[in-house]
Short mmCIF file of C-alpha atoms and ligand atoms in Angstrom, two decimals:
data_model
loop_
_atom_site.label_atom_id
_atom_site.label_comp_id
_atom_site.label_asym_id
_atom_site.label_seq_id
_atom_site.Cartn_x
_atom_site.Cartn_y
_atom_site.Cartn_z
CA UNK J 1031 85.82 117.96 114.77
CA UNK J 1032 87.99 115.29 116.31
CA UNK J 1033 90.86 113.81 114.29
CA UNK J 1034 92.03 110.29 115.12
CA UNK J 1035 95.72 109.40 114.93
CA UNK J 1036 94.74 106.45 112.75
CA UNK J 1037 91.43 105.12 111.44
CA UNK J 1038 91.67 101.90 109.40
CA UNK J 1039 87.97 101.58 108.63
CA UNK J 1040 87.78 103.73 105.48
CA UNK J 1041 90.69 101.78 103.99
CA UNK J 1042 89.03 98.44 104.79
CA UNK J 1043 85.90 99.53 102.93
CA UNK J 1044 87.95 99.81 99.72
CA UNK J 1045 89.00 96.14 99.58
CA UNK J 1046 86.47 94.29 101.75
CA UNK J 1047 84.54 92.92 98.77
CA UNK J 1048 87.66 91.44 97.21
CA UNK J 1049 88.89 89.96 100.47
CA UNK J 1050 85.76 88.34 101.84
CA UNK J 1051 85.49 85.43 99.34
CA UNK J 1052 89.19 84.65 99.83
CA UNK J 1053 88.72 84.38 103.58
CA UNK J 1054 85.56 82.34 103.11
CA UNK J 1055 87.41 79.93 100.84
CA UNK J 1056 90.12 79.36 103.46
CA UNK J 1057 87.42 78.83 106.09
CA UNK J 1058 85.54 76.40 103.84
CA UNK J 1059 88.78 74.50 103.19
CA UNK J 1060 89.85 74.79 106.86
CA UNK J 1061 93.46 75.37 105.75
CA UNK J 1062 95.13 77.88 108.03
CA UNK J 1063 98.82 77.12 108.57
CA UNK J 1064 101.34 78.04 105.83
CA UNK J 1065 100.32 76.49 102.48
CA UNK J 1066 99.57 78.11 99.11
CA UNK J 1067 98.04 81.35 100.47
CA UNK J 1068 101.24 82.07 102.41
CA UNK J 1069 103.43 81.14 99.43
CA UNK J 1070 101.44 83.46 97.15
CA UNK J 1071 101.88 86.37 99.57
CA UNK J 1072 105.58 85.58 99.99
CA UNK J 1073 106.18 85.70 96.23
CA UNK J 1074 104.40 89.04 95.83
CA UNK J 1075 106.09 90.57 98.88
CA UNK J 1076 109.56 89.46 97.76
CA UNK J 1077 108.97 91.07 94.36
CA UNK J 1078 107.70 94.24 96.03
CA UNK J 1079 110.76 94.50 98.28
CA UNK J 1080 113.17 93.74 95.44
CA UNK J 1081 114.60 90.55 96.96
CA UNK J 1082 114.51 87.07 95.43
CA UNK J 1083 113.32 85.48 98.70
CA UNK J 1084 110.87 86.25 101.46
CA UNK J 1085 109.57 84.17 104.36
CA UNK J 1086 106.28 84.98 106.08
CA UNK J 1087 106.54 84.95 109.87
CA UNK J 1088 104.34 85.56 112.89
CA UNK J 1089 105.27 89.20 113.61
CA UNK J 1090 107.90 91.86 113.08
CA UNK J 1091 109.37 90.97 116.46
CA UNK J 1092 109.71 87.34 115.40
CA UNK J 1093 111.17 88.42 112.04
CA UNK J 1094 113.97 90.09 114.02
CA UNK J 1095 114.46 87.11 116.34
CA UNK J 1096 114.50 84.49 113.57
CA UNK J 1097 116.86 86.62 111.44
CA UNK J 1098 119.31 86.99 114.32
CA UNK J 1099 119.02 83.23 114.97
CA UNK J 1100 119.80 82.60 111.30
CA UNK J 1101 122.90 84.81 111.68
CA UNK J 1102 124.01 82.45 114.45
CA UNK J 1103 123.80 85.12 117.16
CA UNK J 1104 124.65 83.57 120.52
CA UNK J 1105 124.94 84.70 124.15
CA UNK J 1106 127.73 87.23 124.61
CA UNK J 1107 127.64 88.51 121.04
CA UNK J 1108 127.26 92.24 120.54
CA UNK J 1109 124.86 93.83 118.06
CA UNK J 1110 125.16 97.51 117.20
CA UNK J 1111 121.77 99.23 117.02
CA UNK J 1112 119.85 102.44 117.76
CA UNK J 1113 118.46 103.39 121.18
CA UNK J 1114 115.59 105.30 119.56
CA UNK J 1115 113.15 102.73 118.16
CA UNK J 1116 110.32 100.45 119.21
CA UNK J 1117 111.42 98.08 121.96
CA UNK J 1118 111.33 94.95 119.78
CA UNK J 1119 114.54 95.95 117.98
CA UNK J 1120 116.68 95.60 121.10
CA UNK J 1121 114.31 93.07 122.68
CA UNK J 1122 115.13 90.57 119.93
CA UNK J 1123 118.85 90.98 120.62
CA UNK J 1124 118.38 90.48 124.37
CA UNK J 1125 116.09 87.47 123.85
CA UNK J 1126 119.02 85.66 122.21
CA UNK J 1127 121.31 86.49 125.12
CA UNK J 1128 123.24 88.96 123.00
CA UNK J 1129 124.02 92.53 124.01
CA UNK J 1130 122.53 95.58 122.30
CA UNK J 1131 125.30 98.15 121.82
CA UNK J 1132 123.65 101.48 121.22
CA UNK J 1133 124.86 104.23 118.93
CA UNK J 1134 123.25 107.68 119.00
CA UNK J 1135 120.95 108.92 116.25
CA UNK J 1136 121.16 111.59 113.59
CA UNK J 1137 118.94 114.42 114.89
CA UNK J 1138 117.50 115.14 111.44
CA UNK J 1139 116.43 111.66 110.30
CA UNK J 1140 116.15 110.08 113.79
CA UNK J 1141 117.99 107.04 112.35
CA UNK J 1142 121.25 105.57 113.68
CA UNK J 1143 124.17 107.93 113.01
CA UNK J 1144 126.36 105.85 110.70
CA UNK J 1145 129.37 108.07 111.42
CA UNK J 1146 129.33 106.84 115.05
CA UNK J 1147 129.04 103.10 114.34
CA UNK J 1148 132.69 102.17 113.92
CA UNK J 1149 133.62 103.45 117.39
CA UNK J 1150 131.11 100.97 118.87
CA UNK J 1151 132.50 97.89 117.13
CA UNK J 1152 134.50 95.46 119.27
CA UNK J 1153 135.89 91.94 118.82
CA UNK J 1154 132.50 90.64 120.03
CA UNK J 1155 130.40 92.54 117.47
CA UNK J 1156 128.54 90.19 115.12
CA UNK J 1157 125.98 92.39 113.38
CA UNK J 1158 124.58 95.86 112.80
CA UNK J 1159 120.81 96.26 113.22
CA UNK J 1160 119.70 99.61 111.76
CA UNK J 1161 116.04 100.69 111.90
CA UNK J 1162 114.35 102.61 109.09
CA UNK J 1163 112.44 104.72 111.56
CA UNK J 1164 109.07 106.26 110.66
CA UNK J 1165 109.42 104.98 107.08
CA UNK J 1166 112.73 106.55 106.08
CA UNK J 1167 115.81 104.51 105.19
CA UNK J 1168 118.83 104.57 107.46
CA UNK J 1169 122.11 105.42 105.72
CA UNK J 1170 122.46 101.95 104.22
CA UNK J 1171 125.36 102.73 101.90
CA UNK J 1172 127.56 103.67 104.87
CA UNK J 1173 126.22 100.91 107.11
CA UNK J 1174 126.79 98.16 104.54
CA UNK J 1175 130.29 99.49 103.84
CA UNK J 1176 131.18 99.40 107.56
CA UNK J 1177 129.71 95.90 107.89
CA UNK J 1178 131.69 94.63 104.91
CA UNK J 1179 134.92 96.12 106.23
CA UNK J 1180 134.45 94.46 109.65
CA UNK J 1181 132.87 91.21 108.47
CA UNK J 1182 129.53 91.87 110.21
CA UNK J 1183 126.02 90.80 109.31
CA UNK J 1184 123.39 93.46 108.61
CA UNK J 1185 119.80 92.90 109.73
CA UNK J 1186 117.44 95.71 108.71
CA UNK J 1187 114.51 96.52 110.97
CA UNK J 1188 112.20 97.63 108.17
CA UNK J 1189 109.02 97.18 110.23
CA UNK J 1190 107.96 100.79 109.61
CA UNK J 1191 109.37 101.03 106.12
CA UNK J 1192 107.87 98.69 103.55
CA UNK J 1193 108.47 100.30 100.16
CA UNK J 1194 110.92 102.91 101.47
CA UNK J 1195 113.86 103.31 99.09
CA UNK J 1196 117.11 105.15 98.54
CA UNK J 1197 117.64 107.71 95.78
CA UNK J 1198 118.42 104.87 93.33
CA UNK J 1199 115.12 103.13 94.16
CA UNK J 1200 116.66 100.25 96.12
CA UNK J 1201 114.14 99.19 98.70
CA UNK J 1202 114.12 98.62 102.45
CA UNK J 1203 114.95 95.01 103.26
CA UNK J 1204 117.10 94.49 100.16
CA UNK J 1205 120.40 95.90 101.51
CA UNK J 1206 121.35 93.65 104.37
CA UNK J 1207 121.61 89.92 105.02
CA UNK J 1208 118.00 90.05 106.21
CA UNK J 1209 115.16 92.57 106.13
CA UNK J 1210 112.49 92.39 108.84
CA UNK J 1211 108.94 93.62 108.30
CA UNK J 1212 105.85 93.86 110.50
CA UNK J 1213 102.24 93.64 109.39
CA UNK J 1214 100.89 94.93 112.70
CA UNK J 1215 97.65 96.74 111.77
CA UNK J 1216 99.11 100.25 112.21
CA UNK J 1217 102.02 99.64 109.82
CA UNK J 1218 101.72 100.83 106.21
CA UNK J 1219 100.83 97.29 105.16
CA UNK J 1220 98.88 95.84 108.06
CA UNK J 1221 97.13 92.51 108.35
CA UNK J 1222 94.20 91.58 110.59
CA UNK J 1223 96.26 90.67 113.61
CA UNK J 1224 99.96 89.90 113.92
CA UNK J 1225 102.17 89.03 110.98
CA UNK J 1226 105.66 89.66 109.67
CA UNK J 1227 108.17 88.92 106.95
CA UNK J 1228 111.86 88.25 106.49
CA UNK J 1229 113.45 89.18 103.16
CA UNK J 1230 116.85 88.08 101.89
CA UNK J 1231 118.89 87.98 98.69
CA UNK J 1232 120.53 84.67 99.59
CA UNK J 1233 118.94 81.29 98.94
CA UNK J 1234 120.78 79.45 101.74
CA UNK J 1235 119.81 82.14 104.26
CA UNK J 1236 116.18 81.98 103.09
CA UNK J 1237 116.19 78.23 103.60
CA UNK J 1238 117.63 78.60 107.10
CA UNK J 1239 114.92 81.11 108.12
CA UNK J 1240 112.24 78.88 106.61
CA UNK J 1241 113.46 75.93 108.69
CA UNK J 1242 113.85 78.00 111.87
CA UNK J 1243 110.32 79.41 111.39
CA UNK J 1244 108.93 75.92 111.86
CA UNK J 1245 110.85 74.57 114.89
CA UNK J 1246 114.02 73.92 112.89
CA UNK J 1247 112.24 71.00 111.26
CA UNK J 1248 113.71 69.60 108.01
CA UNK J 1249 112.25 67.24 106.93
CA UNK J 1250 109.14 66.90 109.09
CA UNK J 1251 109.96 65.73 112.64
CA UNK J 1252 113.73 65.82 112.03
CA UNK J 1253 115.45 68.72 113.80
CA UNK J 1254 119.01 69.85 113.13
CA UNK J 1255 118.33 73.30 114.56
CA UNK J 1256 116.22 74.60 117.45
CA UNK J 1257 113.79 77.07 115.92
CA UNK J 1258 110.35 78.10 117.05
CA UNK J 1259 106.79 78.59 115.89
CA UNK J 1260 107.28 81.76 113.87
CA UNK J 1261 104.71 80.92 111.16
CA UNK J 1262 102.48 83.31 109.25
CA UNK J 1263 98.93 82.00 108.91
CA UNK J 1264 96.92 81.71 105.73
CA UNK J 1265 94.17 84.17 106.74
CA UNK J 1266 96.75 86.93 107.31
CA UNK J 1267 98.49 86.02 104.06
CA UNK J 1268 95.19 86.39 102.18
CA UNK J 1269 94.71 89.86 103.66
CA UNK J 1270 98.24 90.82 102.60
CA UNK J 1271 97.77 89.54 99.04
CA UNK J 1272 94.65 91.66 98.62
CA UNK J 1273 96.17 94.77 100.21
CA UNK J 1274 99.66 94.73 98.64
CA UNK J 1275 98.60 95.88 95.12
CA UNK J 1276 97.01 98.93 96.80
CA UNK J 1277 100.02 99.80 98.95
CA UNK J 1278 101.67 102.22 96.52
CA UNK J 1279 98.43 104.22 96.28
CA UNK J 1280 98.18 104.41 100.08
CA UNK J 1281 101.83 105.42 100.32
CA UNK J 1282 101.30 108.17 97.74
CA UNK J 1283 98.40 109.45 99.86
CA UNK J 1284 100.64 109.54 102.96
CA UNK J 1285 103.31 111.42 101.00
CA UNK J 1286 100.70 113.87 99.67
CA UNK J 1287 99.51 114.45 103.24
CA UNK J 1288 103.09 115.14 104.36
CA UNK J 1289 103.42 117.70 101.55
CA UNK J 1290 100.08 119.23 102.54
CA UNK J 1291 101.21 119.53 106.18
CA UNK J 1292 104.33 121.37 104.99
CA UNK J 1293 102.07 123.82 103.14
CA UNK J 1294 99.70 124.26 106.09
CA UNK J 1295 102.49 124.75 108.65
CA UNK J 1296 104.03 127.37 106.35
CA UNK J 1297 100.67 129.09 105.92
CA UNK J 1298 100.24 129.16 109.70
CA UNK J 1299 103.75 130.68 110.04
CA UNK J 1300 104.81 127.81 112.29
CA UNK J 1301 107.99 126.77 110.50
CA UNK J 1302 110.19 128.51 113.09
CA UNK J 1303 108.37 126.67 115.88
CA UNK J 1304 107.63 123.23 114.50
CA UNK J 1305 110.49 121.29 112.88
CA UNK J 1306 109.01 119.18 110.09
CA UNK J 1307 110.40 115.76 109.08
CA UNK J 1308 113.11 115.74 106.43
CA UNK J 1309 112.00 113.90 103.32
CA UNK J 1310 115.64 113.19 102.39
CA UNK J 1311 116.65 112.13 98.91
CA UNK J 1312 114.97 108.72 98.84
CA UNK J 1313 111.40 107.48 99.18
CA UNK J 1314 110.03 108.20 102.66
CA UNK J 1315 106.84 106.17 103.18
CA UNK J 1316 105.69 108.09 106.29
CA UNK J 1317 104.51 105.30 108.56
CA UNK J 1318 104.65 108.15 111.06
CA UNK J 1319 104.77 111.92 110.59
CA UNK J 1320 106.94 113.10 113.45
CA UNK J 1321 107.69 116.73 114.23
CA UNK J 1322 110.00 118.29 116.81
CA UNK J 1323 108.29 120.92 118.94
CA UNK J 1324 108.91 123.15 121.96
CA UNK J 1325 106.94 122.42 125.18
CA UNK J 1326 106.11 118.98 123.82
CA UNK J 1327 104.28 117.52 126.81
CA UNK J 1328 102.02 120.57 127.15
CA UNK J 1329 101.24 120.42 123.43
CA UNK J 1330 100.31 116.73 123.69
CA UNK J 1331 97.94 117.52 126.57
CA UNK J 1332 96.41 120.39 124.61
CA UNK J 1333 95.88 118.35 121.44
CA UNK J 1334 94.33 115.44 123.35
CA UNK J 1335 91.99 117.84 125.16
CA UNK J 1336 90.94 119.19 121.76
CA UNK J 1337 90.28 115.80 120.17
CA UNK J 1338 93.42 115.67 118.02
CA UNK J 1339 95.03 112.24 117.98
CA UNK J 1340 98.77 112.22 118.54
CA UNK J 1341 101.39 109.95 120.06
CA UNK J 1342 104.96 109.93 121.32
CA UNK J 1343 107.22 107.47 119.50
CA UNK J 1344 109.05 106.90 121.81
CA UNK J 1345 109.04 108.54 125.25
CA UNK J 1346 111.93 106.56 126.79
CA UNK J 1347 115.00 105.70 124.71
CA UNK J 1348 116.00 102.07 125.06
CA UNK J 1349 119.25 102.67 126.96
CA UNK J 1350 117.17 104.13 129.81
CA UNK J 1351 114.57 101.33 129.94
CA UNK J 1352 114.40 99.53 133.28
CA UNK J 1353 114.92 96.10 131.71
CA UNK J 1354 118.27 97.24 130.29
CA UNK J 1355 119.56 98.67 133.59
CA UNK J 1356 122.26 95.99 133.62
CA UNK J 1357 123.81 97.59 130.52
CA UNK J 1358 124.85 100.37 132.90
CA UNK J 1359 123.70 103.35 130.87
CA UNK J 1360 122.77 106.72 132.32
CA UNK J 1361 121.08 109.88 131.15
CA UNK J 1362 123.35 111.78 128.79
CA UNK J 1363 124.86 108.68 127.14
CA UNK J 1364 122.94 109.23 123.88
CA UNK J 1365 121.90 112.89 123.95
CA UNK J 1366 120.28 113.02 120.51
CA UNK J 1367 118.05 110.02 121.26
CA UNK J 1368 117.13 111.57 124.61
CA UNK J 1369 116.31 114.92 122.97
CA UNK J 1370 114.18 113.22 120.33
CA UNK J 1371 112.32 111.31 123.02
CA UNK J 1372 111.60 114.58 124.83
CA UNK J 1373 110.81 116.84 121.88
CA UNK J 1374 108.89 114.90 119.24
CA UNK J 1375 105.28 114.12 118.54
CA UNK J 1376 103.57 112.03 115.85
CA UNK J 1377 100.59 113.60 114.06
CA UNK J 1378 97.86 111.85 112.03
CA UNK J 1379 99.17 110.99 108.52
CA UNK J 1380 97.09 108.02 107.30
CA UNK J 1381 96.04 108.20 103.67
CA UNK J 1382 92.30 108.74 104.13
CA UNK J 1383 92.81 111.83 106.27
CA UNK J 1384 90.97 114.79 104.72
CA UNK J 1385 92.41 118.24 104.13
CA UNK J 1386 89.84 119.63 106.57
CA UNK J 1387 91.15 117.28 109.26
CA UNK J 1388 94.75 118.30 108.56
CA UNK J 1389 93.76 121.97 108.79
CA UNK J 1390 92.17 121.16 112.15
CA UNK J 1391 95.44 119.61 113.38
CA UNK J 1392 97.54 122.58 112.27
CA UNK J 1393 95.13 125.21 113.60
CA UNK J 1394 95.05 123.47 117.00
CA UNK J 1395 98.85 123.58 117.09
CA UNK J 1396 98.80 127.25 116.02
CA UNK J 1397 96.26 128.03 118.76
CA UNK J 1398 98.46 126.33 121.37
CA UNK J 1399 101.54 128.38 120.47
CA UNK J 1400 99.54 131.60 120.11
CA UNK J 1401 98.26 131.29 123.69
C1 PLP W 408 106.27 97.42 114.89
C2 PLP W 408 107.73 97.33 115.04
C3 PLP W 408 108.36 96.14 115.42
C4 PLP W 408 107.63 94.92 115.88
O1 PLP W 408 106.66 94.45 115.04
P1 PLP W 408 105.48 93.52 115.60
O2 PLP W 408 104.85 92.99 114.36
O3 PLP W 408 104.57 94.39 116.40
O4 PLP W 408 106.09 92.46 116.42
C5 PLP W 408 109.75 96.13 115.46
N1 PLP W 408 110.46 97.21 115.16
C6 PLP W 408 109.90 98.37 114.82
C7 PLP W 408 110.76 99.53 114.49
C8 PLP W 408 108.51 98.48 114.76
O5 PLP W 408 107.95 99.65 114.44
#
């Protein structure tokens, strides 16, 4: 039996009948850019994230860029962030001519180590950009406290974390000045292409993002700001409106799978070998299920040869990426990020995974370490 890392088809089958007429209506009307379908999705998504405002945008990457633009980030500014994340986090900073200032991660959660942030703050620092990696909140209480003390903006990269929450139930994207979400198909709430969202608690900030999303135009053909085309389209918004009411069910299935893995790894007596993800005290939404393992690269080769889907998120920490060579970093600068990049592997966790498939994954890992 082969087990894919992700298969979206069984999920699609559960809402296809509800979605199709909505897409057909938009096609019949030939209305595709912004409009009521986008506004409907924005209202529902804002309510879901626990923020009064949300603005649909073209991708998670653009959510980050437009949020940083709305913070007034300019060339020479410094933004404190994590080196262990998808490239877009630091890419957005660099695109605005600002400098990503990396801070090492906590080895247990893989999120930015809040205790190390203050040492990275300089007179040029304008914002902190934490990532809620794999679907687990960064330490937002500490991060927001540091930001307040130093007068910095907070932009949350919540692309992997829609619905994640702290122990009090406060959700990803509702802590900072802006929350950035991605609807890339492999995220917990994916659309049928690229899409994203910016959340905020502040009406003036929401208005600024809304204007920047559409070339800084306000009113039409009058530009006080230079923005871009960061618009969400109506077809993607319709997909999101149909999928969102089902998201909590899909998240519960991911969490149940994580609990089942814990059982299966214990049963296979692998808990001394495979370090399972920490669920923490809040709501982990498990966009990825990432374990730390010995002989990682050999295990990846073995699993692939045996038809078990897996991936490395991410093999090269951002401070060692070629495009950031001018930052002058070297190996050893952020040892925990480098260790995580060398020792972790993501296993299949999507909600429709069967117990038999999960047993297959765990027994393949057991077979590898028994050899
Ligand atoms: C997916 C992702 C992004 C980018 O989102 P896109 O919609 O693909 O542009 C940014 N940051 C993180 C952490 C992500 O996982």
